[in-house]
Amino acid sequence: MWSLRKHARSRVILALQNLCQWTRSMSEIRSRVVPGAAERIVDTLRWAGLCPDEGPGLGGSVGPYVQSQRLKFYQEHAHRLLETGHAYRCYCSEARLEILRKNALRNQEMPRYDNRCRSLEKSPPGNQPYVIRLKVILKSDGFPTYHLACVVDDRLMKVTDVLRGVEWQVSTPKHLMLYSALGWEPPRFWHLPLLLNKCVH
C-alpha cells in the first residue's frame, strides 16, 4: 500500500469500520469500543514506518474516520437509492422473516427474502418501521449495512484503490452493484492473502 502511494502520489486514509450486519444500536457499538485502540493502531503503524496521512486523531479533509460517526451520510445515500427506484422499503416483521427462514431450512433450501414488499404501491398506514432493501442496505434503526457504509465511505473519501484481505473478495460484487446503482465509478479492488502463523491464526 505504501509503495503504491509513493508511486501514484496518493494519500493513505485510516478509516475504522466499526459497523457490521449484526449492529443493533449505538450502545452496542460503545460497548465494543476498546479505549485507546485507534491511537494504538496509529502508533503501531508509525512504529513500522507506515503512518497514514489521514485518520482518527490525525485529522484530514474527509472525516470523520469512524463509521458509527458517519450515519447521516449512509442514510442520505440509501434514500437516494429509494428515490431513483434502485431500492425499496420493506415492512416485513422479524417474525415473518424468521418464518420464511425456518420454512426454507425445513425444505433444505437456502433462506432468502421473498420480495413481498418490492412492488408495494404505497406505505402501510401508521408509522410502521421498515428497512431499505436493494438487498437490505439500511436497517430500521437507521444503521447501514457494512456494504453500503463501505461504498459511501470510499466515494466520499475519494478512494481510488481498496486493499482488503482475500476473505472480503465475496463482498466485491455487492459493492460493484451499489456503485452502479449510485452511478459512481468504482475504485480498483485488491484482495491480499492473509498473514498467518503455522497454526493458521
CSV table of C-alpha atoms in Angstrom, one decimal:
chain,number,residue,atom,x,y,z
A,1,MET,CA,0.0,0.0,0.0
A,2,TRP,CA,2.8,2.4,0.9
A,3,SER,CA,4.8,1.7,-2.2
A,4,LEU,CA,1.6,2.2,-4.2
A,5,ARG,CA,1.0,5.5,-2.5
A,6,LYS,CA,4.5,6.7,-3.3
A,7,HIS,CA,4.2,5.5,-7.0
A,8,ALA,CA,0.8,7.1,-7.5
A,9,ARG,CA,1.4,10.1,-5.3
A,10,SER,CA,-1.8,9.4,-3.4
A,11,ARG,CA,-2.8,9.5,0.3
A,12,VAL,CA,-3.4,6.7,2.7
A,13,ILE,CA,-6.6,7.0,4.8
A,14,LEU,CA,-7.1,5.0,8.0
A,15,ALA,CA,-10.8,4.5,8.4
A,16,LEU,CA,-12.2,2.4,11.3
A,17,GLN,CA,-15.1,0.2,10.2
A,18,ASN,CA,-17.0,-0.5,13.4
A,19,LEU,CA,-20.3,-1.4,11.9
A,20,CYS,CA,-21.3,-4.9,10.9
A,21,GLN,CA,-24.5,-6.6,9.8
A,22,TRP,CA,-25.3,-7.5,13.4
A,23,THR,CA,-25.0,-4.0,14.8
A,24,ARG,CA,-28.3,-3.1,16.6
A,25,SER,CA,-27.6,0.2,18.4
A,26,MET,CA,-25.1,2.9,19.4
A,27,SER,CA,-25.0,1.4,22.9
A,28,GLU,CA,-23.8,-1.9,21.4
A,29,ILE,CA,-21.1,-0.1,19.4
A,30,ARG,CA,-20.0,1.8,22.5
A,31,SER,CA,-19.8,-1.5,24.5
A,32,ARG,CA,-17.4,-2.9,21.8
A,33,VAL,CA,-15.1,0.1,21.7
A,34,VAL,CA,-11.7,-0.5,23.3
A,35,PRO,CA,-10.5,2.8,24.8
A,36,GLY,CA,-7.2,3.8,23.1
A,37,ALA,CA,-7.5,1.3,20.3
A,38,ALA,CA,-7.4,3.8,17.5
A,39,GLU,CA,-4.4,5.5,19.0
A,40,ARG,CA,-2.6,2.1,19.3
A,41,ILE,CA,-3.3,1.3,15.7
A,42,VAL,CA,-1.8,4.7,14.6
A,43,ASP,CA,1.2,4.2,17.0
A,44,THR,CA,1.9,0.7,15.6
A,45,LEU,CA,1.7,1.9,12.0
A,46,ARG,CA,4.1,4.8,13.0
A,47,TRP,CA,6.5,2.3,14.7
A,48,ALA,CA,6.5,0.3,11.4
A,49,GLY,CA,7.2,3.4,9.4
A,50,LEU,CA,3.7,3.2,7.8
A,51,CYS,CA,1.9,6.3,9.1
A,52,PRO,CA,-1.3,7.1,7.3
A,53,ASP,CA,-1.9,10.6,6.0
A,54,GLU,CA,-5.4,11.0,7.5
A,55,GLY,CA,-7.5,9.2,10.1
A,56,PRO,CA,-8.7,9.2,13.7
A,57,GLY,CA,-6.5,11.5,15.8
A,58,LEU,CA,-4.6,12.6,12.6
A,59,GLY,CA,-7.3,14.8,11.1
A,60,GLY,CA,-7.8,15.4,7.4
A,61,SER,CA,-10.4,16.6,4.9
A,62,VAL,CA,-12.7,13.6,4.6
A,63,GLY,CA,-13.5,12.8,8.3
A,64,PRO,CA,-15.0,11.6,10.5
A,65,TYR,CA,-13.0,8.4,10.1
A,66,VAL,CA,-15.1,6.1,12.2
A,67,GLN,CA,-18.2,4.5,10.6
A,68,SER,CA,-20.5,5.0,13.6
A,69,GLN,CA,-19.9,8.7,13.3
A,70,ARG,CA,-21.0,8.8,9.6
A,71,LEU,CA,-24.6,7.6,9.8
A,72,LYS,CA,-26.1,10.7,8.2
A,73,PHE,CA,-24.0,10.0,5.0
A,74,TYR,CA,-25.3,6.4,4.7
A,75,GLN,CA,-28.9,7.4,5.4
A,76,GLU,CA,-28.7,10.1,2.7
A,77,HIS,CA,-27.4,7.7,0.1
A,78,ALA,CA,-29.9,5.0,1.0
A,79,HIS,CA,-32.7,7.4,0.4
A,80,ARG,CA,-31.2,8.5,-2.9
A,81,LEU,CA,-31.4,4.8,-4.0
A,82,LEU,CA,-35.1,4.8,-2.9
A,83,GLU,CA,-35.7,8.0,-5.0
A,84,THR,CA,-34.1,6.5,-8.1
A,85,GLY,CA,-36.0,3.2,-7.8
A,86,HIS,CA,-32.9,1.1,-7.1
A,87,ALA,CA,-34.1,0.3,-3.6
A,88,TYR,CA,-37.4,-0.2,-1.8
A,89,ARG,CA,-38.9,-0.1,1.7
A,90,CYS,CA,-39.6,-3.4,3.3
A,91,TYR,CA,-42.1,-3.5,6.2
A,92,CYS,CA,-41.9,-7.2,7.0
A,93,SER,CA,-41.5,-8.0,10.7
A,94,GLU,CA,-38.7,-10.0,12.1
A,95,ALA,CA,-41.2,-12.7,13.0
A,96,ARG,CA,-42.3,-13.0,9.3
A,97,LEU,CA,-38.7,-13.2,8.1
A,98,GLU,CA,-37.9,-15.9,10.7
A,99,ILE,CA,-40.9,-18.0,9.4
A,100,LEU,CA,-39.5,-17.6,5.9
A,101,ARG,CA,-36.1,-18.7,7.1
A,102,LYS,CA,-37.4,-21.7,9.0
A,103,ASN,CA,-39.6,-22.9,6.1
A,104,ALA,CA,-36.6,-22.7,3.7
A,105,LEU,CA,-34.4,-24.7,6.0
A,106,ARG,CA,-37.1,-27.3,6.6
A,107,ASN,CA,-37.3,-27.7,2.7
A,108,GLN,CA,-33.4,-27.8,2.6
A,109,GLU,CA,-33.3,-24.6,0.7
A,110,MET,CA,-31.1,-21.5,1.2
A,111,PRO,CA,-33.0,-18.9,3.2
A,112,ARG,CA,-33.8,-15.8,1.2
A,113,TYR,CA,-36.3,-12.9,1.2
A,114,ASP,CA,-39.4,-13.5,-1.0
A,115,ASN,CA,-39.5,-9.9,-2.3
A,116,ARG,CA,-43.0,-9.4,-0.8
A,117,CYS,CA,-42.6,-5.6,-0.4
A,118,ARG,CA,-40.8,-4.9,-3.7
A,119,SER,CA,-44.0,-4.0,-5.6
A,120,LEU,CA,-45.9,-2.2,-2.8
A,121,GLU,CA,-47.5,0.9,-4.3
A,122,LYS,CA,-47.6,2.9,-1.0
A,123,SER,CA,-46.6,2.7,2.6
A,124,PRO,CA,-48.9,0.9,5.0
A,125,PRO,CA,-50.9,3.1,7.4
A,126,GLY,CA,-49.3,4.3,10.6
A,127,ASN,CA,-45.6,4.8,11.4
A,128,GLN,CA,-44.5,1.2,10.8
A,129,PRO,CA,-40.8,0.5,10.9
A,130,TYR,CA,-39.1,-0.5,7.7
A,131,VAL,CA,-35.7,-1.5,6.3
A,132,ILE,CA,-34.5,-0.3,2.9
A,133,ARG,CA,-33.6,-3.1,0.6
A,134,LEU,CA,-31.6,-3.5,-2.5
A,135,LYS,CA,-30.8,-6.4,-0.5
A,136,VAL,CA,-31.0,-4.8,3.0
A,137,ILE,CA,-28.9,-1.6,2.8
A,138,LEU,CA,-30.4,0.4,5.6
A,139,LYS,CA,-31.9,-1.1,8.7
A,140,SER,CA,-35.0,0.1,10.6
A,141,ASP,CA,-32.8,1.8,13.2
A,142,GLY,CA,-31.1,3.9,10.6
A,143,PHE,CA,-27.9,1.9,10.6
A,144,PRO,CA,-26.4,0.9,7.2
A,145,THR,CA,-25.2,-2.5,6.2
A,146,TYR,CA,-21.5,-2.9,6.0
A,147,HIS,CA,-21.7,-2.9,2.2
A,148,LEU,CA,-23.5,0.5,1.9
A,149,ALA,CA,-21.2,2.0,4.5
A,150,CYS,CA,-18.0,0.9,2.7
A,151,VAL,CA,-19.2,2.1,-0.7
A,152,VAL,CA,-20.3,5.5,0.6
A,153,ASP,CA,-17.2,6.0,2.6
A,154,ASP,CA,-14.9,5.1,-0.3
A,155,ARG,CA,-16.7,7.5,-2.6
A,156,LEU,CA,-16.8,10.4,-0.1
A,157,MET,CA,-13.2,9.8,0.8
A,158,LYS,CA,-12.2,9.8,-2.9
A,159,VAL,CA,-10.7,6.3,-2.6
A,160,THR,CA,-9.0,5.1,-5.8
A,161,ASP,CA,-7.7,1.7,-4.5
A,162,VAL,CA,-9.3,-0.6,-1.9
A,163,LEU,CA,-6.9,-3.1,-0.3
A,164,ARG,CA,-8.6,-5.8,1.7
A,165,GLY,CA,-7.9,-9.3,2.8
A,166,VAL,CA,-8.9,-12.1,0.4
A,167,GLU,CA,-11.7,-13.1,2.7
A,168,TRP,CA,-13.6,-10.0,1.6
A,169,GLN,CA,-13.5,-10.9,-2.1
A,170,VAL,CA,-17.0,-12.3,-2.0
A,171,SER,CA,-18.3,-8.9,-1.0
A,172,THR,CA,-16.9,-7.1,-4.0
A,173,PRO,CA,-19.8,-7.9,-6.4
A,174,LYS,CA,-22.3,-6.4,-3.9
A,175,HIS,CA,-20.1,-3.3,-3.7
A,176,LEU,CA,-19.9,-3.1,-7.5
A,177,MET,CA,-23.7,-3.4,-7.7
A,178,LEU,CA,-24.1,-0.4,-5.3
A,179,TYR,CA,-21.6,1.6,-7.2
A,180,SER,CA,-23.6,1.0,-10.4
A,181,ALA,CA,-26.9,1.9,-8.7
A,182,LEU,CA,-25.5,5.1,-7.4
A,183,GLY,CA,-24.0,6.0,-10.8
A,184,TRP,CA,-20.4,6.0,-9.5
A,185,GLU,CA,-17.2,4.8,-11.0
A,186,PRO,CA,-15.8,2.1,-8.6
A,187,PRO,CA,-12.2,2.1,-7.3
A,188,ARG,CA,-9.7,-0.6,-8.0
A,189,PHE,CA,-10.0,-3.6,-5.6
A,190,TRP,CA,-7.0,-5.5,-4.4
A,191,HIS,CA,-7.6,-8.7,-2.4
A,192,LEU,CA,-4.5,-9.7,-0.5
A,193,PRO,CA,-3.6,-13.0,1.2
A,194,LEU,CA,-3.6,-13.0,5.0
A,195,LEU,CA,-0.5,-13.3,7.1
A,196,LEU,CA,-1.0,-16.4,9.2
A,197,ASN,CA,1.2,-18.3,11.7
A,198,LYS,CA,1.8,-22.0,11.5
A,199,CYS,CA,-1.4,-22.7,13.3
A,200,VAL,CA,-3.4,-20.7,10.6
A,201,HIS,CA,-4.3,-17.9,13.0
